[in-house]
PDB file of C-alpha atoms and ligand atoms in Angstrom:
ATOM      1  CA  MET J   1      -5.782   4.145  25.531  1.00 73.00           C
ATOM      2  CA  LYS J   2      -6.328   4.200  21.774  1.00 85.00           C
ATOM      3  CA  PRO J   3      -9.471   2.770  20.504  1.00 89.00           C
ATOM      4  CA  ILE J   4      -9.267  -0.769  19.162  1.00 95.00           C
ATOM      5  CA  GLU J   5      -9.013  -1.035  15.246  1.00 98.00           C
ATOM      6  CA  ILE J   6     -11.424  -3.087  13.737  1.00 98.00           C
ATOM      7  CA  HIS J   7     -11.241  -4.349  10.052  1.00 98.00           C
ATOM      8  CA  GLN J   8     -14.393  -5.814   8.617  1.00 98.00           C
ATOM      9  CA  PHE J   9     -14.583  -7.750   5.299  1.00 98.00           C
ATOM     10  CA  PRO J  10     -17.256 -10.017   3.683  1.00 97.00           C
ATOM     11  CA  CYS J  11     -16.515 -13.702   3.555  1.00 97.00           C
ATOM     12  CA  LEU J  12     -18.301 -16.833   1.897  1.00 97.00           C
ATOM     13  CA  GLN J  13     -22.097 -16.086   1.206  1.00 96.00           C
ATOM     14  CA  ASP J  14     -23.147 -13.636   3.689  1.00 98.00           C
ATOM     15  CA  ASN J  15     -20.598 -13.871   6.631  1.00 98.00           C
ATOM     16  CA  TYR J  16     -18.361 -11.071   8.040  1.00 98.00           C
ATOM     17  CA  GLY J  17     -14.680 -11.455   8.925  1.00 98.00           C
ATOM     18  CA  TYR J  18     -13.232  -9.308  11.440  1.00 98.00           C
ATOM     19  CA  LEU J  19      -9.699  -8.530  12.428  1.00 98.00           C
ATOM     20  CA  VAL J  20      -9.129  -6.535  15.673  1.00 98.00           C
ATOM     21  CA  HIS J  21      -5.924  -4.807  16.115  1.00 98.00           C
ATOM     22  CA  ASP J  22      -4.013  -3.133  18.747  1.00 97.00           C
ATOM     23  CA  ALA J  23      -1.058  -1.615  17.213  1.00 95.00           C
ATOM     24  CA  ASP J  24       0.831  -0.597  20.472  1.00 95.00           C
ATOM     25  CA  ALA J  25       0.717  -4.155  21.632  1.00 96.00           C
ATOM     26  CA  GLY J  26       1.180  -5.835  18.270  1.00 96.00           C
ATOM     27  CA  VAL J  27      -1.837  -8.012  18.758  1.00 98.00           C
ATOM     28  CA  THR J  28      -4.307  -8.822  15.961  1.00 98.00           C
ATOM     29  CA  ALA J  29      -7.190 -11.161  16.403  1.00 98.00           C
ATOM     30  CA  ALA J  30      -9.408 -12.619  14.156  1.00 99.00           C
ATOM     31  CA  ILE J  31     -13.106 -13.004  15.336  1.00 99.00           C
ATOM     32  CA  ASP J  32     -14.004 -16.446  13.933  1.00 99.00           C
ATOM     33  CA  THR J  33     -12.593 -17.959  10.916  1.00 98.00           C
ATOM     34  CA  PRO J  34     -15.202 -18.175   8.120  1.00 98.00           C
ATOM     35  CA  ASP J  35     -12.444 -18.440   5.332  1.00 98.00           C
ATOM     36  CA  ALA J  36      -8.835 -18.848   5.922  1.00 98.00           C
ATOM     37  CA  THR J  37      -7.750 -17.356   2.425  1.00 98.00           C
ATOM     38  CA  ALA J  38      -9.775 -14.317   2.960  1.00 98.00           C
ATOM     39  CA  ILE J  39      -8.505 -13.703   6.321  1.00 98.00           C
ATOM     40  CA  LEU J  40      -4.786 -14.153   5.355  1.00 98.00           C
ATOM     41  CA  ALA J  41      -5.446 -11.643   2.516  1.00 98.00           C
ATOM     42  CA  ALA J  42      -6.870  -9.132   4.858  1.00 98.00           C
ATOM     43  CA  LEU J  43      -3.872  -9.596   7.227  1.00 98.00           C
ATOM     44  CA  ASP J  44      -1.481  -9.205   4.293  1.00 98.00           C
ATOM     45  CA  GLU J  45      -3.287  -6.064   2.980  1.00 98.00           C
ATOM     46  CA  ARG J  46      -3.202  -4.522   6.483  1.00 98.00           C
ATOM     47  CA  GLY J  47       0.375  -5.633   7.242  1.00 98.00           C
ATOM     48  CA  TRP J  48      -0.826  -7.284  10.385  1.00 98.00           C
ATOM     49  CA  ARG J  49       0.388 -10.524  11.969  1.00 98.00           C
ATOM     50  CA  LEU J  50      -2.177 -12.760  13.433  1.00 98.00           C
ATOM     51  CA  THR J  51      -1.766 -13.466  17.093  1.00 98.00           C
ATOM     52  CA  HIS J  52      -5.008 -14.813  18.223  1.00 98.00           C
ATOM     53  CA  ILE J  53      -8.307 -16.407  17.148  1.00 99.00           C
ATOM     54  CA  LEU J  54     -11.579 -15.645  19.120  1.00 99.00           C
ATOM     55  CA  ASN J  55     -14.021 -18.271  18.224  1.00 99.00           C
ATOM     56  CA  THR J  56     -17.723 -17.629  18.975  1.00 99.00           C
ATOM     57  CA  HIS J  57     -19.011 -21.252  18.404  1.00 98.00           C
ATOM     58  CA  HIS J  58     -18.043 -24.407  16.460  1.00 98.00           C
ATOM     59  CA  HIS J  59     -19.895 -24.084  12.993  1.00 98.00           C
ATOM     60  CA  SER J  60     -17.739 -24.429   9.918  1.00 98.00           C
ATOM     61  CA  ASP J  61     -18.592 -20.803   8.842  1.00 98.00           C
ATOM     62  CA  HIS J  62     -17.053 -19.709  12.283  1.00 98.00           C
ATOM     63  CA  ALA J  63     -14.138 -22.219  13.019  1.00 98.00           C
ATOM     64  CA  GLY J  64     -13.459 -23.710   9.598  1.00 98.00           C
ATOM     65  CA  GLY J  65     -10.428 -21.659   9.016  1.00 98.00           C
ATOM     66  CA  ASN J  66      -8.940 -22.431  12.389  1.00 98.00           C
ATOM     67  CA  LEU J  67      -6.262 -25.053  11.728  1.00 98.00           C
ATOM     68  CA  GLU J  68      -5.041 -23.618   8.585  1.00 98.00           C
ATOM     69  CA  LEU J  69      -4.555 -20.237  10.048  1.00 98.00           C
ATOM     70  CA  LYS J  70      -2.824 -21.768  13.044  1.00 98.00           C
ATOM     71  CA  LYS J  71      -0.577 -23.568  10.815  1.00 98.00           C
ATOM     72  CA  ARG J  72       0.191 -20.469   8.978  1.00 98.00           C
ATOM     73  CA  THR J  73       0.614 -18.016  11.632  1.00 98.00           C
ATOM     74  CA  GLY J  74       1.271 -20.037  14.955  1.00 98.00           C
ATOM     75  CA  CYS J  75      -1.753 -17.982  16.537  1.00 98.00           C
ATOM     76  CA  ARG J  76      -3.320 -18.919  19.714  1.00 98.00           C
ATOM     77  CA  ILE J  77      -6.941 -20.153  19.391  1.00 98.00           C
ATOM     78  CA  VAL J  78      -9.482 -19.110  22.166  1.00 99.00           C
ATOM     79  CA  GLY J  79     -13.017 -20.507  22.267  1.00 98.00           C
ATOM     80  CA  PRO J  80     -15.869 -21.943  24.290  1.00 98.00           C
ATOM     81  CA  ARG J  81     -14.997 -24.158  27.161  1.00 98.00           C
ATOM     82  CA  ALA J  82     -18.650 -25.572  26.945  1.00 97.00           C
ATOM     83  CA  ASP J  83     -17.828 -26.630  23.449  1.00 97.00           C
ATOM     84  CA  ALA J  84     -14.053 -27.271  23.673  1.00 98.00           C
ATOM     85  CA  ALA J  85     -14.233 -30.616  21.790  1.00 98.00           C
ATOM     86  CA  ARG J  86     -15.797 -29.063  18.652  1.00 98.00           C
ATOM     87  CA  ILE J  87     -13.416 -26.171  18.372  1.00 98.00           C
ATOM     88  CA  PRO J  88     -10.430 -27.375  16.110  1.00 98.00           C
ATOM     89  CA  GLY J  89      -7.153 -26.568  17.616  1.00 98.00           C
ATOM     90  CA  ILE J  90      -8.403 -24.612  20.643  1.00 98.00           C
ATOM     91  CA  ASP J  91      -5.660 -23.466  23.028  1.00 98.00           C
ATOM     92  CA  GLU J  92      -7.510 -21.661  25.720  1.00 98.00           C
ATOM     93  CA  GLN J  93     -10.951 -22.280  26.975  1.00 98.00           C
ATOM     94  CA  VAL J  94     -13.180 -19.526  28.226  1.00 98.00           C
ATOM     95  CA  GLY J  95     -16.856 -19.062  29.489  1.00 98.00           C
ATOM     96  CA  ASP J  96     -19.147 -17.108  31.526  1.00 98.00           C
ATOM     97  CA  GLY J  97     -17.520 -14.514  33.751  1.00 98.00           C
ATOM     98  CA  ASP J  98     -14.043 -14.946  32.356  1.00 98.00           C
ATOM     99  CA  ALA J  99     -12.179 -11.874  31.264  1.00 98.00           C
ATOM    100  CA  PHE J 100      -8.749 -11.198  29.341  1.00 98.00           C
ATOM    101  CA  GLU J 101      -6.644  -8.691  28.023  1.00 97.00           C
ATOM    102  CA  LEU J 102      -6.211  -8.493  24.299  1.00 98.00           C
ATOM    103  CA  GLY J 103      -3.275  -6.198  24.026  1.00 97.00           C
ATOM    104  CA  THR J 104      -4.374  -3.395  26.308  1.00 95.00           C
ATOM    105  CA  HIS J 105      -8.022  -3.964  25.761  1.00 97.00           C
ATOM    106  CA  ARG J 106     -10.221  -5.732  28.272  1.00 98.00           C
ATOM    107  CA  VAL J 107     -12.567  -8.796  26.806  1.00 98.00           C
ATOM    108  CA  GLU J 108     -15.213 -10.099  28.787  1.00 98.00           C
ATOM    109  CA  VAL J 109     -16.850 -13.378  27.846  1.00 99.00           C
ATOM    110  CA  PHE J 110     -20.459 -14.403  28.366  1.00 98.00           C
ATOM    111  CA  ASP J 111     -22.124 -17.946  27.510  1.00 98.00           C
ATOM    112  CA  THR J 112     -24.824 -17.331  25.183  1.00 98.00           C
ATOM    113  CA  PRO J 113     -26.299 -20.943  24.611  1.00 98.00           C
ATOM    114  CA  GLY J 114     -29.317 -21.254  22.089  1.00 98.00           C
ATOM    115  CA  HIS J 115     -27.967 -21.291  18.581  1.00 98.00           C
ATOM    116  CA  THR J 116     -25.287 -23.858  19.699  1.00 98.00           C
ATOM    117  CA  ARG J 117     -25.007 -25.117  23.209  1.00 98.00           C
ATOM    118  CA  GLY J 118     -21.423 -23.601  23.431  1.00 98.00           C
ATOM    119  CA  HIS J 119     -21.905 -20.327  21.854  1.00 98.00           C
ATOM    120  CA  ILE J 120     -20.073 -17.333  23.603  1.00 98.00           C
ATOM    121  CA  VAL J 121     -19.832 -13.628  22.847  1.00 99.00           C
ATOM    122  CA  TYR J 122     -17.062 -11.192  23.466  1.00 99.00           C
ATOM    123  CA  PHE J 123     -17.537  -7.813  25.025  1.00 98.00           C
ATOM    124  CA  LEU J 124     -14.964  -5.021  24.945  1.00 98.00           C
ATOM    125  CA  PRO J 125     -16.400  -2.664  27.774  1.00 98.00           C
ATOM    126  CA  GLY J 126     -13.597   0.020  27.267  1.00 97.00           C
ATOM    127  CA  ASP J 127     -14.329   0.228  23.585  1.00 97.00           C
ATOM    128  CA  ASP J 128     -18.069  -0.157  23.473  1.00 98.00           C
ATOM    129  CA  VAL J 129     -17.772  -3.155  21.284  1.00 98.00           C
ATOM    130  CA  ALA J 130     -19.115  -6.777  21.258  1.00 98.00           C
ATOM    131  CA  PHE J 131     -18.781  -9.439  18.863  1.00 99.00           C
ATOM    132  CA  VAL J 132     -21.871 -11.635  18.981  1.00 99.00           C
ATOM    133  CA  GLY J 133     -21.443 -14.287  16.331  1.00 98.00           C
ATOM    134  CA  ASP J 134     -24.656 -15.904  15.535  1.00 98.00           C
ATOM    135  CA  THR J 135     -26.505 -15.225  18.983  1.00 98.00           C
ATOM    136  CA  LEU J 136     -27.880 -11.687  17.751  1.00 98.00           C
ATOM    137  CA  PHE J 137     -28.234 -10.343  14.381  1.00 98.00           C
ATOM    138  CA  ALA J 138     -29.596  -6.915  13.133  1.00 98.00           C
ATOM    139  CA  MET J 139     -33.376  -7.104  13.770  1.00 98.00           C
ATOM    140  CA  GLY J 140     -32.802 -11.055  14.187  1.00 98.00           C
ATOM    141  CA  CYS J 141     -31.319 -13.830  16.438  1.00 98.00           C
ATOM    142  CA  GLY J 142     -29.696 -17.032  15.808  1.00 98.00           C
ATOM    143  CA  ARG J 143     -31.639 -20.227  15.042  1.00 98.00           C
ATOM    144  CA  LEU J 144     -32.184 -22.466  17.821  1.00 98.00           C
ATOM    145  CA  PHE J 145     -30.162 -25.347  16.424  1.00 98.00           C
ATOM    146  CA  GLU J 146     -29.277 -26.677  20.058  1.00 98.00           C
ATOM    147  CA  GLY J 147     -30.963 -24.768  22.718  1.00 97.00           C
ATOM    148  CA  THR J 148     -34.413 -23.865  24.033  1.00 98.00           C
ATOM    149  CA  PRO J 149     -36.107 -20.486  23.645  1.00 98.00           C
ATOM    150  CA  ALA J 150     -35.793 -20.151  27.308  1.00 98.00           C
ATOM    151  CA  GLN J 151     -31.997 -20.493  26.901  1.00 98.00           C
ATOM    152  CA  MET J 152     -31.741 -18.185  24.159  1.00 98.00           C
ATOM    153  CA  TRP J 153     -34.037 -15.460  25.723  1.00 98.00           C
ATOM    154  CA  SER J 154     -31.775 -15.707  28.939  1.00 98.00           C
ATOM    155  CA  SER J 155     -28.727 -15.322  26.679  1.00 98.00           C
ATOM    156  CA  LEU J 156     -30.142 -12.279  24.830  1.00 98.00           C
ATOM    157  CA  GLN J 157     -30.979 -10.839  28.247  1.00 98.00           C
ATOM    158  CA  LYS J 158     -27.125 -10.827  29.073  1.00 98.00           C
ATOM    159  CA  ILE J 159     -26.673  -8.683  25.983  1.00 98.00           C
ATOM    160  CA  LEU J 160     -29.513  -6.255  26.808  1.00 98.00           C
ATOM    161  CA  ARG J 161     -27.416  -5.309  30.134  1.00 98.00           C
ATOM    162  CA  TRP J 162     -24.658  -3.756  28.271  1.00 98.00           C
ATOM    163  CA  PRO J 163     -24.646  -0.074  27.552  1.00 98.00           C
ATOM    164  CA  GLU J 164     -26.941   1.027  24.730  1.00 98.00           C
ATOM    165  CA  ARG J 165     -24.042   2.853  22.794  1.00 98.00           C
ATOM    166  CA  THR J 166     -22.333  -0.691  22.556  1.00 98.00           C
ATOM    167  CA  ARG J 167     -21.590  -1.387  18.779  1.00 98.00           C
ATOM    168  CA  LEU J 168     -22.492  -5.078  17.992  1.00 99.00           C
ATOM    169  CA  TYR J 169     -20.648  -6.687  15.363  1.00 99.00           C
ATOM    170  CA  CYS J 170     -22.629  -9.703  14.207  1.00 98.00           C
ATOM    171  CA  ALA J 171     -21.294 -12.658  11.919  1.00 98.00           C
ATOM    172  CA  HIS J 172     -23.888 -12.217   8.959  1.00 98.00           C
ATOM    173  CA  GLU J 173     -25.531  -9.738   6.738  1.00 98.00           C
ATOM    174  CA  TYR J 174     -29.011 -10.992   7.170  1.00 98.00           C
ATOM    175  CA  THR J 175     -30.434  -7.629   8.037  1.00 98.00           C
ATOM    176  CA  GLN J 176     -32.696  -6.952   5.158  1.00 98.00           C
ATOM    177  CA  SER J 177     -34.578 -10.338   5.376  1.00 97.00           C
ATOM    178  CA  ASN J 178     -34.683 -10.152   9.118  1.00 98.00           C
ATOM    179  CA  GLY J 179     -36.310  -6.628   8.897  1.00 98.00           C
ATOM    180  CA  ARG J 180     -38.950  -8.031   6.417  1.00 98.00           C
ATOM    181  CA  PHE J 181     -39.936 -10.553   9.105  1.00 98.00           C
ATOM    182  CA  ALA J 182     -39.781  -7.926  11.651  1.00 98.00           C
ATOM    183  CA  LEU J 183     -42.366  -5.745  10.067  1.00 98.00           C
ATOM    184  CA  THR J 184     -44.816  -8.483   9.866  1.00 98.00           C
ATOM    185  CA  VAL J 185     -44.845  -8.919  13.696  1.00 98.00           C
ATOM    186  CA  GLU J 186     -44.611  -5.179  14.461  1.00 98.00           C
ATOM    187  CA  PRO J 187     -45.997  -3.340  11.614  1.00 98.00           C
ATOM    188  CA  GLY J 188     -46.976  -0.528  13.886  1.00 97.00           C
ATOM    189  CA  ASN J 189     -43.311   0.144  14.935  1.00 98.00           C
ATOM    190  CA  GLY J 190     -42.216   3.616  13.557  1.00 98.00           C
ATOM    191  CA  ALA J 191     -38.544   2.959  14.322  1.00 98.00           C
ATOM    192  CA  LEU J 192     -38.737  -0.188  12.317  1.00 98.00           C
ATOM    193  CA  VAL J 193     -40.301   1.133   9.219  1.00 98.00           C
ATOM    194  CA  GLU J 194     -37.722   4.049   9.174  1.00 98.00           C
ATOM    195  CA  ARG J 195     -34.835   1.680   9.738  1.00 98.00           C
ATOM    196  CA  MET J 196     -35.986  -0.483   6.953  1.00 98.00           C
ATOM    197  CA  ALA J 197     -35.850   2.354   4.557  1.00 98.00           C
ATOM    198  CA  GLU J 198     -32.362   3.270   5.698  1.00 98.00           C
ATOM    199  CA  VAL J 199     -31.369  -0.466   5.473  1.00 98.00           C
ATOM    200  CA  ALA J 200     -32.605  -0.697   1.715  1.00 98.00           C
ATOM    201  CA  ARG J 201     -30.511   2.606   0.839  1.00 98.00           C
ATOM    202  CA  VAL J 202     -27.371   0.976   2.415  1.00 98.00           C
ATOM    203  CA  ARG J 203     -27.730  -2.256   0.769  1.00 97.00           C
ATOM    204  CA  ALA J 204     -28.709  -0.651  -2.551  1.00 98.00           C
ATOM    205  CA  ALA J 205     -25.118   1.046  -2.301  1.00 98.00           C
ATOM    206  CA  GLY J 206     -23.612  -2.189  -1.548  1.00 97.00           C
ATOM    207  CA  LYS J 207     -22.557  -1.323   1.910  1.00 98.00           C
ATOM    208  CA  PRO J 208     -22.649  -3.323   5.034  1.00 98.00           C
ATOM    209  CA  THR J 209     -25.551  -2.653   7.764  1.00 98.00           C
ATOM    210  CA  VAL J 210     -23.147  -4.140  10.465  1.00 98.00           C
ATOM    211  CA  PRO J 211     -22.280  -3.071  12.993  1.00 98.00           C
ATOM    212  CA  THR J 212     -25.576  -2.221  14.693  1.00 98.00           C
ATOM    213  CA  THR J 213     -25.920  -0.578  18.079  1.00 98.00           C
ATOM    214  CA  LEU J 214     -27.797  -2.137  21.082  1.00 98.00           C
ATOM    215  CA  ALA J 215     -29.996   1.035  21.248  1.00 98.00           C
ATOM    216  CA  LEU J 216     -31.095   0.486  17.635  1.00 98.00           C
ATOM    217  CA  GLU J 217     -31.730  -3.160  18.324  1.00 98.00           C
ATOM    218  CA  LYS J 218     -33.649  -2.543  21.317  1.00 98.00           C
ATOM    219  CA  ALA J 219     -35.937  -0.228  19.312  1.00 98.00           C
ATOM    220  CA  THR J 220     -36.375  -2.419  16.285  1.00 98.00           C
ATOM    221  CA  ASN J 221     -35.423  -6.099  16.872  1.00 99.00           C
ATOM    222  CA  PRO J 222     -38.503  -8.072  17.741  1.00 98.00           C
ATOM    223  CA  PHE J 223     -36.514 -10.821  19.507  1.00 99.00           C
ATOM    224  CA  LEU J 224     -35.469  -8.233  21.963  1.00 98.00           C
ATOM    225  CA  ARG J 225     -38.970  -6.623  22.381  1.00 98.00           C
ATOM    226  CA  PRO J 226     -41.172  -9.499  23.860  1.00 98.00           C
ATOM    227  CA  ALA J 227     -42.671  -7.053  26.163  1.00 98.00           C
ATOM    228  CA  SER J 228     -43.904  -4.839  23.149  1.00 98.00           C
ATOM    229  CA  ALA J 229     -47.800  -4.543  23.310  1.00 98.00           C
ATOM    230  CA  GLY J 230     -47.774  -4.161  19.641  1.00 98.00           C
ATOM    231  CA  LEU J 231     -45.789  -7.355  18.902  1.00 98.00           C
ATOM    232  CA  GLN J 232     -47.914  -9.350  21.640  1.00 98.00           C
ATOM    233  CA  ALA J 233     -51.167  -8.228  19.923  1.00 98.00           C
ATOM    234  CA  THR J 234     -50.022  -9.218  16.445  1.00 98.00           C
ATOM    235  CA  ILE J 235     -48.907 -12.630  17.407  1.00 98.00           C
ATOM    236  CA  GLY J 236     -51.984 -13.201  19.534  1.00 98.00           C
ATOM    237  CA  LEU J 237     -49.986 -13.419  22.998  1.00 98.00           C
ATOM    238  CA  THR J 238     -51.219 -10.173  24.587  1.00 98.00           C
ATOM    239  CA  GLY J 239     -50.205 -10.555  28.569  1.00 98.00           C
ATOM    240  CA  ALA J 240     -48.069 -13.611  28.024  1.00 98.00           C
ATOM    241  CA  SER J 241     -44.590 -13.912  29.599  1.00 98.00           C
ATOM    242  CA  GLU J 242     -41.582 -12.696  27.709  1.00 98.00           C
ATOM    243  CA  VAL J 243     -40.309 -16.080  26.999  1.00 98.00           C
ATOM    244  CA  GLU J 244     -43.442 -17.187  25.529  1.00 98.00           C
ATOM    245  CA  VAL J 245     -43.479 -14.208  23.018  1.00 98.00           C
ATOM    246  CA  PHE J 246     -40.041 -14.901  22.293  1.00 98.00           C
ATOM    247  CA  ALA J 247     -40.405 -18.466  21.694  1.00 98.00           C
ATOM    248  CA  LYS J 248     -43.568 -17.758  19.483  1.00 98.00           C
ATOM    249  CA  THR J 249     -41.521 -14.943  17.524  1.00 98.00           C
ATOM    250  CA  ARG J 250     -38.738 -17.382  16.823  1.00 98.00           C
ATOM    251  CA  ALA J 251     -41.138 -20.184  15.581  1.00 98.00           C
ATOM    252  CA  LEU J 252     -42.782 -17.533  13.321  1.00 98.00           C
ATOM    253  CA  LYS J 253     -39.471 -16.391  11.924  1.00 98.00           C
ATOM    254  CA  ASP J 254     -38.501 -20.203  11.530  1.00 98.00           C
ATOM    255  CA  ALA J 255     -41.577 -20.491   9.218  1.00 97.00           C
ATOM    256  CA  PHE J 256     -41.337 -17.225   7.393  1.00 96.00           C
TER     257      PHE J 256
HETATM  258 ZN1   ZN P 301     -23.725 -20.644  13.327  1.00 88.67          ZN
HETATM  259 FE1   FE P 302     -22.991 -18.570  10.997  1.00 88.67          FE
END
């Protein structure tokens, strides 16, 4: 099996658009639809025909282009069962434990409520790739608009069970500002300090910091590190439970 092709391009203010292409099967999926015009231009440039949209959640910078793209291409829209009523044009509802084939590539679905109550992520185990929407960001995680810290922490734990080599494609370029916050709660984390220097170089060159890897996030993302003694000490929660540490970290970030 050939590795799946992924075309990444900036959309709107700080979103990323993704086209996932299986040439042998003639299948092309857009991961979310931040901007129909930009997605159509990317399809055109590649000479790819859109066959699917895979939505992670209902926010307009993720599903706002659904109807336009469906009208123009006749593509099939896959999205979260738990939020089907808020996904424009949805054809197929999926949720935790579901799996399907995208061309010749297996896609596994995980419910990750927290940012929204119906958020899902897509994991391609044969490609070591995952599309995590607004659940996990490089050195950050999604804001809790519709979920509790306990829900989000359990969602993130599902991601933590994937292989460390998994490349994580998140939906926004928030890395540098996330990292600035991360340094305030884990100033003694050498891997984090090192990563921020690298991120500064990459951004200065105008390049994306996404995708990241699960290994790098485990080492530097405070929202995946509630067991870190340094983090616990900085936020005054030494010995507290993981969900308590996660909740306080998220609250501090909201006020940062
Ligand atoms: Zn969102
Ligand atoms: Fe978003």
